[in-house]
GROMACS .gro file of C-alpha atoms in nm:
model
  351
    1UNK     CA    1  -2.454   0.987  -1.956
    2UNK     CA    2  -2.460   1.341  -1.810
    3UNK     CA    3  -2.376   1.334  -1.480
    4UNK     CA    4  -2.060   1.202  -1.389
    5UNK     CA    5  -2.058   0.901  -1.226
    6UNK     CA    6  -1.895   0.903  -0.846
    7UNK     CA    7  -1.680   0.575  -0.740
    8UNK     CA    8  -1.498   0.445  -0.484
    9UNK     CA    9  -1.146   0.266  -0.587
   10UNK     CA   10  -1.063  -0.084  -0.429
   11UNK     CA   11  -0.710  -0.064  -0.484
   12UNK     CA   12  -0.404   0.202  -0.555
   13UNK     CA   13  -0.061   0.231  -0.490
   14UNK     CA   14  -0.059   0.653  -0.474
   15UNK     CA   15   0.125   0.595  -0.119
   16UNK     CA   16   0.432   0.388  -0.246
   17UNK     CA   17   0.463   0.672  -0.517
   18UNK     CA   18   0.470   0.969  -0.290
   19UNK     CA   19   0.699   0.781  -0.027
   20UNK     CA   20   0.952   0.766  -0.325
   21UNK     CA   21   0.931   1.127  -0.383
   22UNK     CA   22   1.272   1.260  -0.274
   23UNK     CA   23   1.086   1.619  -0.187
   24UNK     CA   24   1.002   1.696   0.196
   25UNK     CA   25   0.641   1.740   0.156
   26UNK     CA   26   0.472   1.457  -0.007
   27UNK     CA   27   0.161   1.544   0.142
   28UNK     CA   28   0.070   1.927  -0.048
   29UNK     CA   29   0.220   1.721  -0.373
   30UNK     CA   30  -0.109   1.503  -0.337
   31UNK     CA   31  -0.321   1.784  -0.191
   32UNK     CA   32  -0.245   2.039  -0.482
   33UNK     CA   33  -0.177   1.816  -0.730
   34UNK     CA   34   0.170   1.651  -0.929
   35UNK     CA   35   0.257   1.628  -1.259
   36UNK     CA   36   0.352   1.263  -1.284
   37UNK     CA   37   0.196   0.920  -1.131
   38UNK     CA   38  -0.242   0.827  -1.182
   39UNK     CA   39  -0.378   1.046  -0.815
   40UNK     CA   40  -0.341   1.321  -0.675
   41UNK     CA   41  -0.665   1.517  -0.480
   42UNK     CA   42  -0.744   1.763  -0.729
   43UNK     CA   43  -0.763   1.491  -1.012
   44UNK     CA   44  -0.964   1.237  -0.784
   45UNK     CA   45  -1.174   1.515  -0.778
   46UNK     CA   46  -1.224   1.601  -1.145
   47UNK     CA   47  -1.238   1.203  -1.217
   48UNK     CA   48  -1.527   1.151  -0.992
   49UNK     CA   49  -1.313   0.906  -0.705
   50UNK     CA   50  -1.442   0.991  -0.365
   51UNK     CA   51  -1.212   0.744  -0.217
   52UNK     CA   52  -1.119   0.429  -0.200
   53UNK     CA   53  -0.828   0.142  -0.035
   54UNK     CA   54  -0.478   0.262  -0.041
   55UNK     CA   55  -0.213   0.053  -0.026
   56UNK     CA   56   0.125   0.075   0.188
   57UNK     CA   57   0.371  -0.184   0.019
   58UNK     CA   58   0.726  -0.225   0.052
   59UNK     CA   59   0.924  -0.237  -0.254
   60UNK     CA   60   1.233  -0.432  -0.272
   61UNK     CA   61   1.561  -0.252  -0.313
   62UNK     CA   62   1.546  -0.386  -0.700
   63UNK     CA   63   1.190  -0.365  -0.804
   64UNK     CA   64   0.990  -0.514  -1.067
   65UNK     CA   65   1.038  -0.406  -1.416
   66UNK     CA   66   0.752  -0.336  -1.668
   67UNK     CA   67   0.991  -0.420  -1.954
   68UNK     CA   68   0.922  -0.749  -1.854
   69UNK     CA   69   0.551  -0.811  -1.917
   70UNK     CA   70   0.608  -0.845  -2.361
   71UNK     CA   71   0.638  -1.158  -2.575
   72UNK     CA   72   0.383  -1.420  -2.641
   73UNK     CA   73   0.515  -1.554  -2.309
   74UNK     CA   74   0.695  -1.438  -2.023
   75UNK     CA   75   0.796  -1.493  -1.719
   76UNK     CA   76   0.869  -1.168  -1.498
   77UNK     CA   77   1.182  -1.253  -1.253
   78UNK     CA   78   1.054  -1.089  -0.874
   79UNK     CA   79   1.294  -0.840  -0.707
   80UNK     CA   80   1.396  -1.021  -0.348
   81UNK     CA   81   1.211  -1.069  -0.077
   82UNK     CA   82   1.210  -0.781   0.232
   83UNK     CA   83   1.338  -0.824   0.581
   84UNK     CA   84   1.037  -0.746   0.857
   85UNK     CA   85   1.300  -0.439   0.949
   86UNK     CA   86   1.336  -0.302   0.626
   87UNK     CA   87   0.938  -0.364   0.521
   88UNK     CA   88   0.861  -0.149   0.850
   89UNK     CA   89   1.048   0.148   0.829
   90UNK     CA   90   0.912   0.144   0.463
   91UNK     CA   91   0.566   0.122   0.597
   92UNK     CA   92   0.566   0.331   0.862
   93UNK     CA   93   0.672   0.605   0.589
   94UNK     CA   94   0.452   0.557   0.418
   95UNK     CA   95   0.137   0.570   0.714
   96UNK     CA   96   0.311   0.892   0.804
   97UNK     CA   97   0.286   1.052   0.512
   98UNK     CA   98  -0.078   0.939   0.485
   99UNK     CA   99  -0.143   1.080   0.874
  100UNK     CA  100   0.063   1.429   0.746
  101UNK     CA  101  -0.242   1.418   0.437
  102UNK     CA  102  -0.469   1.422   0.703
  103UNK     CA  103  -0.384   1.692   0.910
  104UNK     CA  104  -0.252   1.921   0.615
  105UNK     CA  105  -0.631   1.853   0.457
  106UNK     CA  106  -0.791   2.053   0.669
  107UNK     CA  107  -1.108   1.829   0.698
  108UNK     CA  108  -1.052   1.725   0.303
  109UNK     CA  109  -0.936   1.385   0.387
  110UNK     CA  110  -0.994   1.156   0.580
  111UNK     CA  111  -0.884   0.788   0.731
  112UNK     CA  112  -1.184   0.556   0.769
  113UNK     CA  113  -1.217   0.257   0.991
  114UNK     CA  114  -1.552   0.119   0.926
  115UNK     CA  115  -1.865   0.207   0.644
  116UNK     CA  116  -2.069   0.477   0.877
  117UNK     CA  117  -1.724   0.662   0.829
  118UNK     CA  118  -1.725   0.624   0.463
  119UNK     CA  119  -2.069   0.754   0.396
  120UNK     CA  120  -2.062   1.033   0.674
  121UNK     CA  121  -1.688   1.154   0.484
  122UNK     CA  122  -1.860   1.132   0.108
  123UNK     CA  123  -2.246   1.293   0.294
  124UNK     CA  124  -1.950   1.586   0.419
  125UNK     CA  125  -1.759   1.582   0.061
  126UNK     CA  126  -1.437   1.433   0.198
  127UNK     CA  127  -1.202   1.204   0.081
  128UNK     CA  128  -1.234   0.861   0.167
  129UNK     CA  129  -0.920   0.636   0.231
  130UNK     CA  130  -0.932   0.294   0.371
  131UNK     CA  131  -0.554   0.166   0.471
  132UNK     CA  132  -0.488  -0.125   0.312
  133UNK     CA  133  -0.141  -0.341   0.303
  134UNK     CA  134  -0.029  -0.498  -0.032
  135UNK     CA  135   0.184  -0.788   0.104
  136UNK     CA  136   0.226  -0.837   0.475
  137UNK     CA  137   0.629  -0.842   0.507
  138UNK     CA  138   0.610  -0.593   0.736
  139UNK     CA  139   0.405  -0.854   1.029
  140UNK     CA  140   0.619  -1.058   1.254
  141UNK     CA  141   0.546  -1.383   1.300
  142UNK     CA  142   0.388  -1.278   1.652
  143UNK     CA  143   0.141  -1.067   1.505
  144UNK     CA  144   0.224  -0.763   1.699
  145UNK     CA  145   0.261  -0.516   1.448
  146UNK     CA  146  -0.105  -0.599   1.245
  147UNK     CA  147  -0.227  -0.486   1.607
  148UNK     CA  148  -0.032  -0.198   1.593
  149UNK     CA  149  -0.163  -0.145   1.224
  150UNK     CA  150  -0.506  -0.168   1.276
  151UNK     CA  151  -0.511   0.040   1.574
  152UNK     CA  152  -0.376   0.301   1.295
  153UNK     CA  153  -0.667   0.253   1.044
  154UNK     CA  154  -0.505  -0.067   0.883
  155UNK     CA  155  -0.898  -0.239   0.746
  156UNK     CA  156  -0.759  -0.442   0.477
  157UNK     CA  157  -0.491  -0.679   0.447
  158UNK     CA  158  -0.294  -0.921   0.112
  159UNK     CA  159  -0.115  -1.212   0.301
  160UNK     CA  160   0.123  -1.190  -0.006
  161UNK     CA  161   0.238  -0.948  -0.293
  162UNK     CA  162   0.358  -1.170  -0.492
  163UNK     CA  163   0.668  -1.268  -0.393
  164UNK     CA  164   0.717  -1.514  -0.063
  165UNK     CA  165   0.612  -1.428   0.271
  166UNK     CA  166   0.608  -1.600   0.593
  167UNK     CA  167   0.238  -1.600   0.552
  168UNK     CA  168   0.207  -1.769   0.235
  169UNK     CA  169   0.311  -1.807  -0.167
  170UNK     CA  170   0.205  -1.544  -0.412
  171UNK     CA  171   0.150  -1.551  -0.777
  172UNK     CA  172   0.413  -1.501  -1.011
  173UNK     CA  173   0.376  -1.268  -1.300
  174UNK     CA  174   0.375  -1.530  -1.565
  175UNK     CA  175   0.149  -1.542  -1.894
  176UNK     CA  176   0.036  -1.747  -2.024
  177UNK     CA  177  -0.021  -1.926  -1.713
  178UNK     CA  178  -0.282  -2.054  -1.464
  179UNK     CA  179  -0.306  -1.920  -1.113
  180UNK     CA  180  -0.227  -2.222  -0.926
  181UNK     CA  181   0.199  -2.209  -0.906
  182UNK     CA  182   0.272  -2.352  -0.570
  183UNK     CA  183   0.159  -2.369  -0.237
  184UNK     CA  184  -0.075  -2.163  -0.033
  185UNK     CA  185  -0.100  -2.045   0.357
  186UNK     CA  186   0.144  -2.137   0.549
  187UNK     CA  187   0.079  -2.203   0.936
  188UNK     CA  188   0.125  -1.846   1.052
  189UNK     CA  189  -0.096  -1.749   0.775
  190UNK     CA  190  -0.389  -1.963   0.900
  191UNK     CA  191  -0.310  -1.738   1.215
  192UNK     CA  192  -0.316  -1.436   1.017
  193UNK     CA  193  -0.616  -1.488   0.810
  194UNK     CA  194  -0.826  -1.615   1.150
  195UNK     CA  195  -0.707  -1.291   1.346
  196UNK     CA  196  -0.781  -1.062   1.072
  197UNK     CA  197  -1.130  -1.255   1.106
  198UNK     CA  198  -1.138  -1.141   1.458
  199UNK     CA  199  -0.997  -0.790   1.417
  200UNK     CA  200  -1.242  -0.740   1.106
  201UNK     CA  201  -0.959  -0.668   0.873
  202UNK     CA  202  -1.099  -0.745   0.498
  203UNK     CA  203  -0.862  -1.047   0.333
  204UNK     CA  204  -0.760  -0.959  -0.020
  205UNK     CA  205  -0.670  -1.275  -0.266
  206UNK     CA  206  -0.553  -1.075  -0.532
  207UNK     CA  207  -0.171  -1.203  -0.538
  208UNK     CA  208  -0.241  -1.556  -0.336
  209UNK     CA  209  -0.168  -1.866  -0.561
  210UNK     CA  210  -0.462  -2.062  -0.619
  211UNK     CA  211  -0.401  -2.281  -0.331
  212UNK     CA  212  -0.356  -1.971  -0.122
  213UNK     CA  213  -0.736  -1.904  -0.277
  214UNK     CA  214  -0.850  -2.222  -0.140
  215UNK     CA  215  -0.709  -2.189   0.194
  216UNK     CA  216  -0.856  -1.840   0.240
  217UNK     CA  217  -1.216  -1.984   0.116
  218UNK     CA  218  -1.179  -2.247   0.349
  219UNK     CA  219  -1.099  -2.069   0.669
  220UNK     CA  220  -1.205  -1.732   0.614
  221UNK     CA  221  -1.577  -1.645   0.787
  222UNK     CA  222  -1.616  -1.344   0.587
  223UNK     CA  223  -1.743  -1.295   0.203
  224UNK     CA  224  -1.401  -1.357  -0.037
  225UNK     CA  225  -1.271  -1.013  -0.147
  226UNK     CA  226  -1.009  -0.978  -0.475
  227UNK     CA  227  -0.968  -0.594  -0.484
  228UNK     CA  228  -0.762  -0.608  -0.807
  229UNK     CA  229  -0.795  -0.894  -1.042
  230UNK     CA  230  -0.968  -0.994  -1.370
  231UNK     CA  231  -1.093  -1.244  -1.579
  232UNK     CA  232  -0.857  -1.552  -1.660
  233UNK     CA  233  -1.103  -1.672  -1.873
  234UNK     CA  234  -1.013  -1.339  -2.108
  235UNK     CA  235  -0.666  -1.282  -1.989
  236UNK     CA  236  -0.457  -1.629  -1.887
  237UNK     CA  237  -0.190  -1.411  -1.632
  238UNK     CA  238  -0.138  -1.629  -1.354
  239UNK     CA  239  -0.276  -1.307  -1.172
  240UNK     CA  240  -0.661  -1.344  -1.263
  241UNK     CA  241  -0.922  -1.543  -1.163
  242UNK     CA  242  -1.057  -1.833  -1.275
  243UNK     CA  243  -1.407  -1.917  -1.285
  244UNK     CA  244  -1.416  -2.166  -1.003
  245UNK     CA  245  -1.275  -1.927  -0.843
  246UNK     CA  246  -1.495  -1.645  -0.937
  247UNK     CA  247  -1.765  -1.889  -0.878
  248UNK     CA  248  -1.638  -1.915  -0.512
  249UNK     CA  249  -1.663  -1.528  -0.399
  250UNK     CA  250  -1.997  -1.508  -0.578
  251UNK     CA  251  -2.108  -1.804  -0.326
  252UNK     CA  252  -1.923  -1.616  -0.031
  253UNK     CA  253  -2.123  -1.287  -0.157
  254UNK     CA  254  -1.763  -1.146  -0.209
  255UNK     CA  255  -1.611  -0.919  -0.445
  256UNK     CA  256  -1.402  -0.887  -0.721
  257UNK     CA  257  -1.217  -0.499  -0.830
  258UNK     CA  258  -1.187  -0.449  -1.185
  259UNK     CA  259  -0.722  -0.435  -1.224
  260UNK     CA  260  -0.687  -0.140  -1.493
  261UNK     CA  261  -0.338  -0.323  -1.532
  262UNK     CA  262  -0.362  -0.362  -1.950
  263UNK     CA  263  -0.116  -0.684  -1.899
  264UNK     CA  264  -0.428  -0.827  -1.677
  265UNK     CA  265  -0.661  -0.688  -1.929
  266UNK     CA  266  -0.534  -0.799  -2.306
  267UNK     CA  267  -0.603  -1.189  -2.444
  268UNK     CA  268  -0.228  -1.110  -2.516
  269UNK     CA  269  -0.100  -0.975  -2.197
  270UNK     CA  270   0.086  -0.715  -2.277
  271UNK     CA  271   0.197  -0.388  -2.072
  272UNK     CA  272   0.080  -0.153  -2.337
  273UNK     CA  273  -0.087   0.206  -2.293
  274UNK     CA  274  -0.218   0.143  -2.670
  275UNK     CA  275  -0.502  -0.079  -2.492
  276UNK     CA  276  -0.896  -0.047  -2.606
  277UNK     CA  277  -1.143   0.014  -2.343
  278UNK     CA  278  -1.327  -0.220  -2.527
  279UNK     CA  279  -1.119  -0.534  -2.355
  280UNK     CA  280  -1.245  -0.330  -1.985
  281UNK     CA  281  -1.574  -0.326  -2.076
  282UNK     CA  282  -1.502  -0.738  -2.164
  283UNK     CA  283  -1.364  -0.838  -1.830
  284UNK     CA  284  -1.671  -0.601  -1.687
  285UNK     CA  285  -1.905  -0.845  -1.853
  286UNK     CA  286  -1.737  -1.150  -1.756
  287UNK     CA  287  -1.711  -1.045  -1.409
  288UNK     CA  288  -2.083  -0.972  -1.375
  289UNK     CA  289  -2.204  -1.310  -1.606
  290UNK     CA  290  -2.017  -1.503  -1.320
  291UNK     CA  291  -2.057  -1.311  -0.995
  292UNK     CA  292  -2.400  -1.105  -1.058
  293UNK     CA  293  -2.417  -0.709  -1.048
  294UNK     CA  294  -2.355  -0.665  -0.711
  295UNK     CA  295  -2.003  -0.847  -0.658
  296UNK     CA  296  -1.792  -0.587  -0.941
  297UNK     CA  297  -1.624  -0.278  -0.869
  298UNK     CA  298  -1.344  -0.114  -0.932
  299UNK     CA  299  -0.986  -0.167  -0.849
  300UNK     CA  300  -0.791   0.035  -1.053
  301UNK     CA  301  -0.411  -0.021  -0.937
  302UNK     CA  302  -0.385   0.335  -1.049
  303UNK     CA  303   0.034   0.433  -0.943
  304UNK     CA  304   0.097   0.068  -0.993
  305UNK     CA  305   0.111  -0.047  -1.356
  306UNK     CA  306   0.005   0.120  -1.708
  307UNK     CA  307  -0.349   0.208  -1.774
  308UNK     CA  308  -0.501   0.234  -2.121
  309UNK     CA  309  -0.464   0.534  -2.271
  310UNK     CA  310  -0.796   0.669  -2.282
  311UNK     CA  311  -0.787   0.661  -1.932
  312UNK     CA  312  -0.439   0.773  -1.846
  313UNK     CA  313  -0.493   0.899  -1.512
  314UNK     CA  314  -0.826   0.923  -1.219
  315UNK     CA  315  -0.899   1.220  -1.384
  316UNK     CA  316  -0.953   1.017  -1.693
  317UNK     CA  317  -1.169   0.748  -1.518
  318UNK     CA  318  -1.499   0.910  -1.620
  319UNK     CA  319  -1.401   0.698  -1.971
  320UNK     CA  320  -1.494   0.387  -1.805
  321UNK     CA  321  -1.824   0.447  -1.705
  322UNK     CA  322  -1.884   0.631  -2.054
  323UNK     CA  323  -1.768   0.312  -2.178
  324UNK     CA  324  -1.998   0.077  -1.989
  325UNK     CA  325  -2.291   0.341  -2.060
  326UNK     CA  326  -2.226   0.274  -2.415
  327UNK     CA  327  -2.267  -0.079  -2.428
  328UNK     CA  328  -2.608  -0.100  -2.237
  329UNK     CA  329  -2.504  -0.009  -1.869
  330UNK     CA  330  -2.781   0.177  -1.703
  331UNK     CA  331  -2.776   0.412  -1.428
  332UNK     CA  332  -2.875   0.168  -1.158
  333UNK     CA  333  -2.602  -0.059  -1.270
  334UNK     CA  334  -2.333   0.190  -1.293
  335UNK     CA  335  -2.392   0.322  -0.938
  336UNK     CA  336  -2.334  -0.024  -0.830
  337UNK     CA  337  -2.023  -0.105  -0.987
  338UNK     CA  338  -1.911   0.232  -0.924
  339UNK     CA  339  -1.965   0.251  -0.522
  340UNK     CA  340  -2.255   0.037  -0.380
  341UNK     CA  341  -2.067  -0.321  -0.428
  342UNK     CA  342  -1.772  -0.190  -0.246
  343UNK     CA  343  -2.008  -0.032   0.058
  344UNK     CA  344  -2.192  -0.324   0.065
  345UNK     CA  345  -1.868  -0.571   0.095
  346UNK     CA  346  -1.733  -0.333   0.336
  347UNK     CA  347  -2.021  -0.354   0.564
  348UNK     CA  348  -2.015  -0.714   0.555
  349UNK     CA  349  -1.607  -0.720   0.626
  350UNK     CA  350  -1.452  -0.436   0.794
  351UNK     CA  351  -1.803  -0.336   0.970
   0.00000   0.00000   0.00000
């Protein structure tokens, strides 16, 4: 493999980092590059990324600990729910900064709202970025602020992170474990899930319980999108898939993002850097033997958890597809679990 492969990422969390930067100007740290976190613009652009879904979240004033996810079992304790105040000022920060990107970019980057802007920014050689929003604490129970959202860029939406939400119950980080630990939607997220139906806001299952799963699948009218989970069959976290489920976005036409987390890659679950690309290359082929070639992508979670080694970084990300070369992946194949799945789900989603 010669050419480097070009991708688009279904999920990162580059926002959170740089609104936790204590610096004034967030934005020329991820247009000239930083020396810590997974992306900034200059190594998107040596790892081949040409965008992808970025994530606002709001962290909890005690977050979740990575010294959590070792043992042969373990069950990681979640920092506390957020007020709807407190998850909005957190949020809007973080859109700002985003917005500040965009203007400091000069024409570099870009907010899209629908495909035709994706592929006329990557035609023009711009950066991507679809808004996304890991966990909706920041949505009243009236809906008001998703409007206001979406009228921002907002195209893609979690219910839950995984703690507790009005919406709905998320996963807990528990191995081993299965997926389905407690309830699903609750009534307002029925509401939610129907008007981001209507708005054309893509529904993301990643952190939903299993029930959750169910309850999407069941009222959703649009293909069933995980942008950052992995095999449970390979890895039994609580946050993968099973293969009923998997089995239920390939029958929606869905999608399902490759999670670079190594805890939701190893048989072992572990956090550990010291992780094979061998085991991504596993949950590649699992993926693909359950939901055919054109329902896998990538979903990195790049500024959210520890990557294997090899990759380390987006720069790095060129390992993966050298990976998948290596083991049989051709160049028709690649593209599409580089970029053309995602397009394709987007199209059928956000429009």
């Amino acid at each position: 493999m010669n050419t480097p492969v070009k991708f688009f990422d279904g999920h990162n969390d580059t926002l959170l980092r740089l609104s936790m930067y204590e610096q004034s100007d967030p934005e020329r740290s991820f247009l000239d590059g930083r020396p810590d976190g997974h992306i900034d613009l200059p190594r998107a652009k040596r790892g081949g990324m040409l965008g992808g879904l970025f994530a606002l979240y709001a962290p909890s004033k005690t977050g979740l600990s990575f010294d959590h996810f070792h043992g042969a079992s373990y069950d990681c304790p979640l920092p506390p729910e957020v007020s709807v105040p407190d998850a909005q000022e957190i949020i809007l920060k973080q859109t700002s900064i985003l917005m500040r990107i965009v203007a400091a970019s000069e024409g570099q980057v870009v907010v899209c709202r629908n495909v035709g802007e994706i592929r006329s920014a990557i035609a023009a050689g711009r950066f991507a970025i679809v808004l996304h929003l890991e966990g909706a604490e920041a949505i009243d129970g009236d809906l008001h602020a998703l409007y206001v959202l979406h009228a921002a860029g907002l195209r893609s939406l979690g219910p839950v992170w995984s703690r507790t939400t009005i919406f709905g119950y998320g996963v807990p980080m528990r191995f081993p474990s299965s997926p389905d630990t407690g309830p699903g939607l609750t009534p307002a997220g029925v509401e939610l899930v129907k008007t981001c139906n209507r708005l054309r806001i893509l529904v993301d299952l990643s952190h939903l319980t299993e029930q959750g799963f169910w309850d999407v699948a069941r009222l959703s009218e649009a293909p069933l999108v995980a942008t950052h989970s992995n095999a449970h069959e390979i890895c039994q976290s609580s946050r993968n898939l099973t293969d009923r489920q998997l089995d239920a976005i390939r029958d929606s036409d869905g999608m399902v993002g490759l999670n670079l987390a190594t805890c939701f890659l190893r048989p072992d679950g572990q956090m550990l850097a010291d992780t094979d690309l061998d085991i991504v290359v596993r949950h590649v082929e699992q993926l693909i033997e359950r939901l055919g070639e054109t329902r896998v992508g990538l979903g990195s979670d790049f500024d959210g958890a520890v990557v294997p080694n090899d990759i380390g970084s987006v720069a790095g990300a060129q390992a993966i597809f050298q990976a998948l070369s290596a083991r049989g992946f051709g160049s028709d194949l690649l593209r599409k679990f580089a970029i053309e799945n995602w397009i394709r789900v987007l199209q059928q989603t956000i429009g």
